[in-house]
Amino acid sequence: DIVMTQGALPNPVPSGESASITCQSSKSLLHSNGKTYLNWYLQRPGQSPQLLIYWMSTRASGVSDRFSGSGSGTDFTLKISSVEAEDVGVYYCQQFLEYPLTFGSGTKLEIK
Amino acid sequence: EVQLQQSGPEVGRPGSSVKISCKASGYTFTDYVMNWVKQSPGQGLEWIGWIDPEYGSTDYAEKFKKKATLTADTSSNTAYIQLSSLTSEDTATYFCARWGNYYFDYWGQGVMVTVSS
């Protein structure tokens, strides 16, 4: 199974500051078709997860342009350019290169 | 509007089984694979498996092959997960989530399953 490892944030993050969440995969998620099979989700407190980014760097419909995804085959970053109160929650990376689909352990964002 | 409406909270005794439903609306049920995801209390997300409602084909994560059974009823646009031989390890919230080709695009609200004697 592909293991996804996420880093922690130096919580709480001051409102308006940027925050970068890291994710590392145990196997390259770069497919021979040139696409990287990585998604990002946000789970707000008490809610279901919601899609933020797919194909490593494509924002989902309705997602603020404050969110951006980048990376290589095994190292990925979700950047929030100016954190707001509504960004509070747990962020998960997820690979879909292979089954079983696997998620990172989650990175909690708190705002000051 | 796409919606996935899950059934209510369940309490099951150790060794028993529970069955959770996920009723889909707002799209053609047989056009998308339905997945199930487990979230243990205070923990992260764990993929259980998927079902293709059109064909009834399924795939499971190895650790859930003897634990979970996925089914779908196309007449009622409802997907189900049955959890058997319940133990305390099965106490969790279970989400259904539609696979929109390359990502989970819609999620149910989650069902809390509590295993308790």
mmCIF file of C-alpha atoms in Angstrom:
data_model
loop_
_atom_site.group_PDB
_atom_site.id
_atom_site.type_symbol
_atom_site.label_atom_id
_atom_site.label_comp_id
_atom_site.label_asym_id
_atom_site.label_seq_id
_atom_site.Cartn_x
_atom_site.Cartn_y
_atom_site.Cartn_z
ATOM 1 C CA ASP A 1 0.000 0.000 0.000
ATOM 2 C CA ILE A 2 1.129 3.571 -0.658
ATOM 3 C CA VAL A 3 1.791 5.328 2.636
ATOM 4 C CA MET A 4 0.955 9.029 2.841
ATOM 5 C CA THR A 5 2.754 11.062 5.501
ATOM 6 C CA GLN A 6 1.644 14.564 6.428
ATOM 7 C CA GLY A 7 3.471 17.255 8.373
ATOM 8 C CA ALA A 8 2.144 19.361 11.201
ATOM 9 C CA LEU A 9 1.455 23.094 11.310
ATOM 10 C CA PRO A 10 2.810 25.485 13.951
ATOM 11 C CA ASN A 11 -0.637 26.150 15.366
ATOM 12 C CA PRO A 12 -2.239 28.530 15.882
ATOM 13 C CA VAL A 13 -1.552 30.367 12.655
ATOM 14 C CA PRO A 14 -2.244 34.126 12.786
ATOM 15 C CA SER A 15 -5.133 35.211 10.620
ATOM 16 C CA GLY A 16 -3.841 36.637 7.330
ATOM 17 C CA GLU A 17 -0.608 34.683 7.432
ATOM 18 C CA SER A 18 0.202 31.931 4.957
ATOM 19 C CA ALA A 19 0.272 28.252 5.858
ATOM 20 C CA SER A 20 1.884 25.356 4.028
ATOM 21 C CA ILE A 21 0.896 21.744 4.601
ATOM 22 C CA THR A 22 3.229 19.023 3.448
ATOM 23 C CA CYS A 23 2.462 15.507 2.291
ATOM 24 C CA GLN A 24 4.871 12.783 1.239
ATOM 25 C CA SER A 25 4.054 9.537 -0.547
ATOM 26 C CA SER A 26 6.013 6.268 -0.274
ATOM 27 C CA LYS A 27 5.805 5.860 -4.042
ATOM 28 C CA SER A 28 5.858 8.356 -6.867
ATOM 29 C CA LEU A 29 2.344 9.470 -7.771
ATOM 30 C CA LEU A 30 3.471 10.775 -11.155
ATOM 31 C CA HIS A 31 1.828 8.652 -13.816
ATOM 32 C CA SER A 32 3.298 8.014 -17.255
ATOM 33 C CA ASN A 33 0.504 10.218 -18.617
ATOM 34 C CA GLY A 34 2.166 13.189 -16.931
ATOM 35 C CA LYS A 35 -0.497 13.618 -14.275
ATOM 36 C CA THR A 36 0.077 13.345 -10.535
ATOM 37 C CA TYR A 37 -2.559 11.301 -8.757
ATOM 38 C CA LEU A 38 -2.949 13.331 -5.593
ATOM 39 C CA ASN A 39 -5.949 15.111 -4.068
ATOM 40 C CA TRP A 40 -6.422 17.410 -1.081
ATOM 41 C CA TYR A 41 -9.513 17.608 1.138
ATOM 42 C CA LEU A 42 -10.582 19.782 4.050
ATOM 43 C CA GLN A 43 -12.715 18.426 6.866
ATOM 44 C CA ARG A 44 -14.179 21.265 8.882
ATOM 45 C CA PRO A 45 -15.206 20.490 12.480
ATOM 46 C CA GLY A 46 -18.292 18.304 12.537
ATOM 47 C CA GLN A 47 -18.535 18.101 8.762
ATOM 48 C CA SER A 48 -17.778 15.667 5.988
ATOM 49 C CA PRO A 49 -14.572 16.142 3.999
ATOM 50 C CA GLN A 50 -14.745 18.372 0.942
ATOM 51 C CA LEU A 51 -12.523 18.399 -2.117
ATOM 52 C CA LEU A 52 -10.064 21.272 -2.433
ATOM 53 C CA ILE A 53 -7.475 20.242 -5.017
ATOM 54 C CA TYR A 54 -7.234 17.385 -7.514
ATOM 55 C CA TRP A 55 -4.481 16.236 -9.859
ATOM 56 C CA MET A 56 -2.086 17.805 -7.304
ATOM 57 C CA SER A 57 -2.669 21.386 -8.421
ATOM 58 C CA THR A 58 -6.164 21.873 -9.901
ATOM 59 C CA ARG A 59 -8.581 23.734 -7.641
ATOM 60 C CA ALA A 60 -12.029 22.240 -7.322
ATOM 61 C CA SER A 61 -15.035 24.276 -8.343
ATOM 62 C CA GLY A 62 -15.833 27.035 -5.867
ATOM 63 C CA VAL A 63 -12.552 26.741 -3.963
ATOM 64 C CA SER A 64 -10.859 30.035 -3.139
ATOM 65 C CA ASP A 65 -7.729 30.941 -5.102
ATOM 66 C CA ARG A 66 -6.017 31.342 -1.720
ATOM 67 C CA PHE A 67 -5.527 27.563 -1.965
ATOM 68 C CA SER A 68 -2.840 26.177 -4.235
ATOM 69 C CA GLY A 69 -1.260 22.763 -4.648
ATOM 70 C CA SER A 70 2.197 21.911 -5.873
ATOM 71 C CA GLY A 71 4.831 19.225 -5.698
ATOM 72 C CA SER A 72 6.901 16.561 -7.364
ATOM 73 C CA GLY A 73 6.274 12.817 -7.637
ATOM 74 C CA THR A 74 6.545 12.119 -3.910
ATOM 75 C CA ASP A 75 6.557 15.473 -2.100
ATOM 76 C CA PHE A 76 3.566 17.758 -2.117
ATOM 77 C CA THR A 77 2.477 21.038 -0.601
ATOM 78 C CA LEU A 78 -0.887 22.648 -0.062
ATOM 79 C CA LYS A 79 -0.478 26.372 0.473
ATOM 80 C CA ILE A 80 -3.066 28.685 1.934
ATOM 81 C CA SER A 81 -1.956 32.198 1.046
ATOM 82 C CA SER A 82 -3.843 34.119 3.720
ATOM 83 C CA VAL A 83 -5.591 32.008 6.316
ATOM 84 C CA GLU A 84 -9.085 32.925 7.430
ATOM 85 C CA ALA A 85 -11.338 31.655 10.185
ATOM 86 C CA GLU A 86 -13.278 29.482 7.732
ATOM 87 C CA ASP A 87 -10.102 27.528 6.907
ATOM 88 C CA VAL A 88 -10.074 25.870 10.320
ATOM 89 C CA GLY A 89 -10.189 22.096 10.178
ATOM 90 C CA VAL A 90 -8.150 19.063 9.224
ATOM 91 C CA TYR A 91 -6.529 18.779 5.809
ATOM 92 C CA TYR A 92 -5.955 15.405 4.175
ATOM 93 C CA CYS A 93 -3.938 14.387 1.153
ATOM 94 C CA GLN A 94 -5.071 11.281 -0.733
ATOM 95 C CA GLN A 95 -3.487 9.236 -3.481
ATOM 96 C CA PHE A 96 -5.457 7.552 -6.229
ATOM 97 C CA LEU A 97 -2.631 6.037 -8.266
ATOM 98 C CA GLU A 98 -3.313 2.585 -6.860
ATOM 99 C CA TYR A 99 -5.847 0.684 -4.827
ATOM 100 C CA PRO A 100 -6.239 0.688 -1.935
ATOM 101 C CA LEU A 101 -6.835 4.423 -1.955
ATOM 102 C CA THR A 102 -4.946 5.911 0.971
ATOM 103 C CA PHE A 103 -5.069 9.158 2.914
ATOM 104 C CA GLY A 104 -2.521 11.007 4.971
ATOM 105 C CA SER A 105 -3.128 11.159 8.699
ATOM 106 C CA GLY A 106 -4.359 14.726 8.466
ATOM 107 C CA THR A 107 -2.989 18.155 9.376
ATOM 108 C CA LYS A 108 -4.937 20.333 11.752
ATOM 109 C CA LEU A 109 -5.143 24.076 11.145
ATOM 110 C CA GLU A 110 -6.030 26.419 13.978
ATOM 111 C CA ILE A 111 -6.323 30.175 13.566
ATOM 112 C CA LYS A 112 -5.226 32.878 16.008
ATOM 113 C CA GLU B 1 -28.414 18.936 -6.678
ATOM 114 C CA VAL B 2 -26.404 15.837 -5.829
ATOM 115 C CA GLN B 3 -27.119 14.522 -2.345
ATOM 116 C CA LEU B 4 -26.037 11.455 -0.423
ATOM 117 C CA GLN B 5 -28.342 10.929 2.527
ATOM 118 C CA GLN B 6 -27.147 8.375 5.045
ATOM 119 C CA SER B 7 -29.170 6.541 7.669
ATOM 120 C CA GLY B 8 -29.091 7.308 11.363
ATOM 121 C CA PRO B 9 -26.679 6.336 14.132
ATOM 122 C CA GLU B 10 -26.375 2.675 15.011
ATOM 123 C CA VAL B 11 -25.537 0.809 18.159
ATOM 124 C CA GLY B 12 -24.477 -2.793 17.801
ATOM 125 C CA ARG B 13 -23.521 -5.436 20.305
ATOM 126 C CA PRO B 14 -20.130 -7.131 20.007
ATOM 127 C CA GLY B 15 -20.374 -9.983 17.544
ATOM 128 C CA SER B 16 -23.465 -8.638 15.803
ATOM 129 C CA SER B 17 -23.879 -6.901 12.443
ATOM 130 C CA VAL B 18 -25.152 -3.506 11.353
ATOM 131 C CA LYS B 19 -26.231 -2.247 7.949
ATOM 132 C CA ILE B 20 -25.969 1.413 6.945
ATOM 133 C CA SER B 21 -27.611 2.991 3.935
ATOM 134 C CA CYS B 22 -26.687 5.850 1.619
ATOM 135 C CA LYS B 23 -29.477 7.140 -0.601
ATOM 136 C CA ALA B 24 -28.304 9.024 -3.676
ATOM 137 C CA SER B 25 -30.264 11.710 -5.494
ATOM 138 C CA GLY B 26 -29.657 14.381 -8.081
ATOM 139 C CA TYR B 27 -27.735 12.201 -10.526
ATOM 140 C CA THR B 28 -27.895 8.857 -12.317
ATOM 141 C CA PHE B 29 -26.979 6.380 -9.598
ATOM 142 C CA THR B 30 -25.482 3.824 -11.964
ATOM 143 C CA ASP B 31 -23.121 6.328 -13.592
ATOM 144 C CA TYR B 32 -20.784 6.626 -10.608
ATOM 145 C CA VAL B 33 -18.922 4.286 -8.303
ATOM 146 C CA MET B 34 -19.776 4.628 -4.612
ATOM 147 C CA ASN B 35 -17.077 4.381 -1.984
ATOM 148 C CA TRP B 36 -17.117 3.947 1.772
ATOM 149 C CA VAL B 37 -14.688 5.573 4.172
ATOM 150 C CA LYS B 38 -14.150 4.942 7.884
ATOM 151 C CA GLN B 39 -13.179 7.554 10.443
ATOM 152 C CA SER B 40 -12.423 6.272 13.922
ATOM 153 C CA PRO B 41 -12.972 8.733 16.794
ATOM 154 C CA GLY B 42 -10.460 11.553 16.572
ATOM 155 C CA GLN B 43 -8.632 9.795 13.760
ATOM 156 C CA GLY B 44 -8.081 10.134 10.046
ATOM 157 C CA LEU B 45 -9.796 8.709 6.991
ATOM 158 C CA GLU B 46 -9.543 5.076 5.914
ATOM 159 C CA TRP B 47 -10.830 3.768 2.621
ATOM 160 C CA ILE B 48 -12.986 0.655 2.934
ATOM 161 C CA GLY B 49 -13.950 -0.136 -0.642
ATOM 162 C CA TRP B 50 -16.132 0.686 -3.618
ATOM 163 C CA ILE B 51 -19.119 -0.668 -5.454
ATOM 164 C CA ASP B 52 -20.164 -0.094 -9.022
ATOM 165 C CA PRO B 53 -23.967 0.096 -8.761
ATOM 166 C CA GLU B 54 -24.464 -0.730 -12.424
ATOM 167 C CA TYR B 55 -22.717 -4.077 -12.314
ATOM 168 C CA GLY B 56 -22.583 -4.805 -8.601
ATOM 169 C CA SER B 57 -18.832 -5.264 -8.795
ATOM 170 C CA THR B 58 -16.855 -4.429 -5.687
ATOM 171 C CA ASP B 59 -13.343 -3.980 -4.401
ATOM 172 C CA TYR B 60 -12.197 -3.789 -0.795
ATOM 173 C CA ALA B 61 -9.140 -2.772 1.139
ATOM 174 C CA GLU B 62 -7.523 -5.951 2.432
ATOM 175 C CA LYS B 63 -8.313 -5.281 6.098
ATOM 176 C CA PHE B 64 -12.017 -4.881 5.382
ATOM 177 C CA LYS B 65 -12.538 -7.923 3.163
ATOM 178 C CA LYS B 66 -13.938 -9.993 6.027
ATOM 179 C CA LYS B 67 -15.517 -7.069 7.823
ATOM 180 C CA ALA B 68 -17.548 -5.137 5.254
ATOM 181 C CA THR B 69 -19.992 -6.104 2.526
ATOM 182 C CA LEU B 70 -21.018 -3.489 -0.023
ATOM 183 C CA THR B 71 -24.264 -3.737 -1.944
ATOM 184 C CA ALA B 72 -26.433 -1.423 -4.015
ATOM 185 C CA ASP B 73 -30.112 -1.310 -4.929
ATOM 186 C CA THR B 74 -30.618 0.443 -8.233
ATOM 187 C CA SER B 75 -34.407 0.497 -7.796
ATOM 188 C CA SER B 76 -34.062 2.818 -4.807
ATOM 189 C CA ASN B 77 -30.712 4.445 -5.681
ATOM 190 C CA THR B 78 -29.305 3.287 -2.380
ATOM 191 C CA ALA B 79 -25.902 1.905 -1.469
ATOM 192 C CA TYR B 80 -25.348 -0.158 1.651
ATOM 193 C CA ILE B 81 -22.500 -1.263 3.829
ATOM 194 C CA GLN B 82 -22.906 -4.153 6.236
ATOM 195 C CA LEU B 83 -20.375 -4.529 9.015
ATOM 196 C CA SER B 84 -20.172 -7.969 10.590
ATOM 197 C CA SER B 85 -18.722 -9.524 13.753
ATOM 198 C CA LEU B 86 -18.585 -6.135 15.398
ATOM 199 C CA THR B 87 -15.812 -5.307 17.861
ATOM 200 C CA SER B 88 -14.837 -2.090 19.601
ATOM 201 C CA GLU B 89 -12.486 -1.422 16.687
ATOM 202 C CA ASP B 90 -15.536 -0.872 14.486
ATOM 203 C CA THR B 91 -16.769 2.068 16.552
ATOM 204 C CA ALA B 92 -16.410 4.899 14.049
ATOM 205 C CA THR B 93 -18.152 7.207 11.635
ATOM 206 C CA TYR B 94 -18.761 5.729 8.215
ATOM 207 C CA PHE B 95 -19.076 7.937 5.149
ATOM 208 C CA CYS B 96 -20.314 7.098 1.704
ATOM 209 C CA ALA B 97 -18.590 9.144 -0.983
ATOM 210 C CA ARG B 98 -19.154 9.320 -4.712
ATOM 211 C CA TRP B 99 -16.095 8.835 -6.871
ATOM 212 C CA GLY B 100 -16.255 11.501 -9.551
ATOM 213 C CA ASN B 101 -13.720 9.747 -11.790
ATOM 214 C CA TYR B 102 -10.637 11.157 -10.133
ATOM 215 C CA TYR B 103 -11.717 12.321 -6.709
ATOM 216 C CA PHE B 104 -14.420 12.059 -4.050
ATOM 217 C CA ASP B 105 -16.753 14.808 -5.182
ATOM 218 C CA TYR B 106 -19.754 14.282 -2.902
ATOM 219 C CA TRP B 107 -19.915 12.850 0.598
ATOM 220 C CA GLY B 108 -22.720 11.686 2.828
ATOM 221 C CA GLN B 109 -23.068 13.265 6.249
ATOM 222 C CA GLY B 110 -21.610 10.212 7.968
ATOM 223 C CA VAL B 111 -23.118 7.602 10.276
ATOM 224 C CA MET B 112 -21.808 6.958 13.748
ATOM 225 C CA VAL B 113 -21.629 3.284 14.640
ATOM 226 C CA THR B 114 -21.078 2.476 18.302
ATOM 227 C CA VAL B 115 -20.231 -1.035 19.405
ATOM 228 C CA SER B 116 -21.330 -1.582 22.951
ATOM 229 C CA SER B 117 -22.729 -4.343 25.076
#
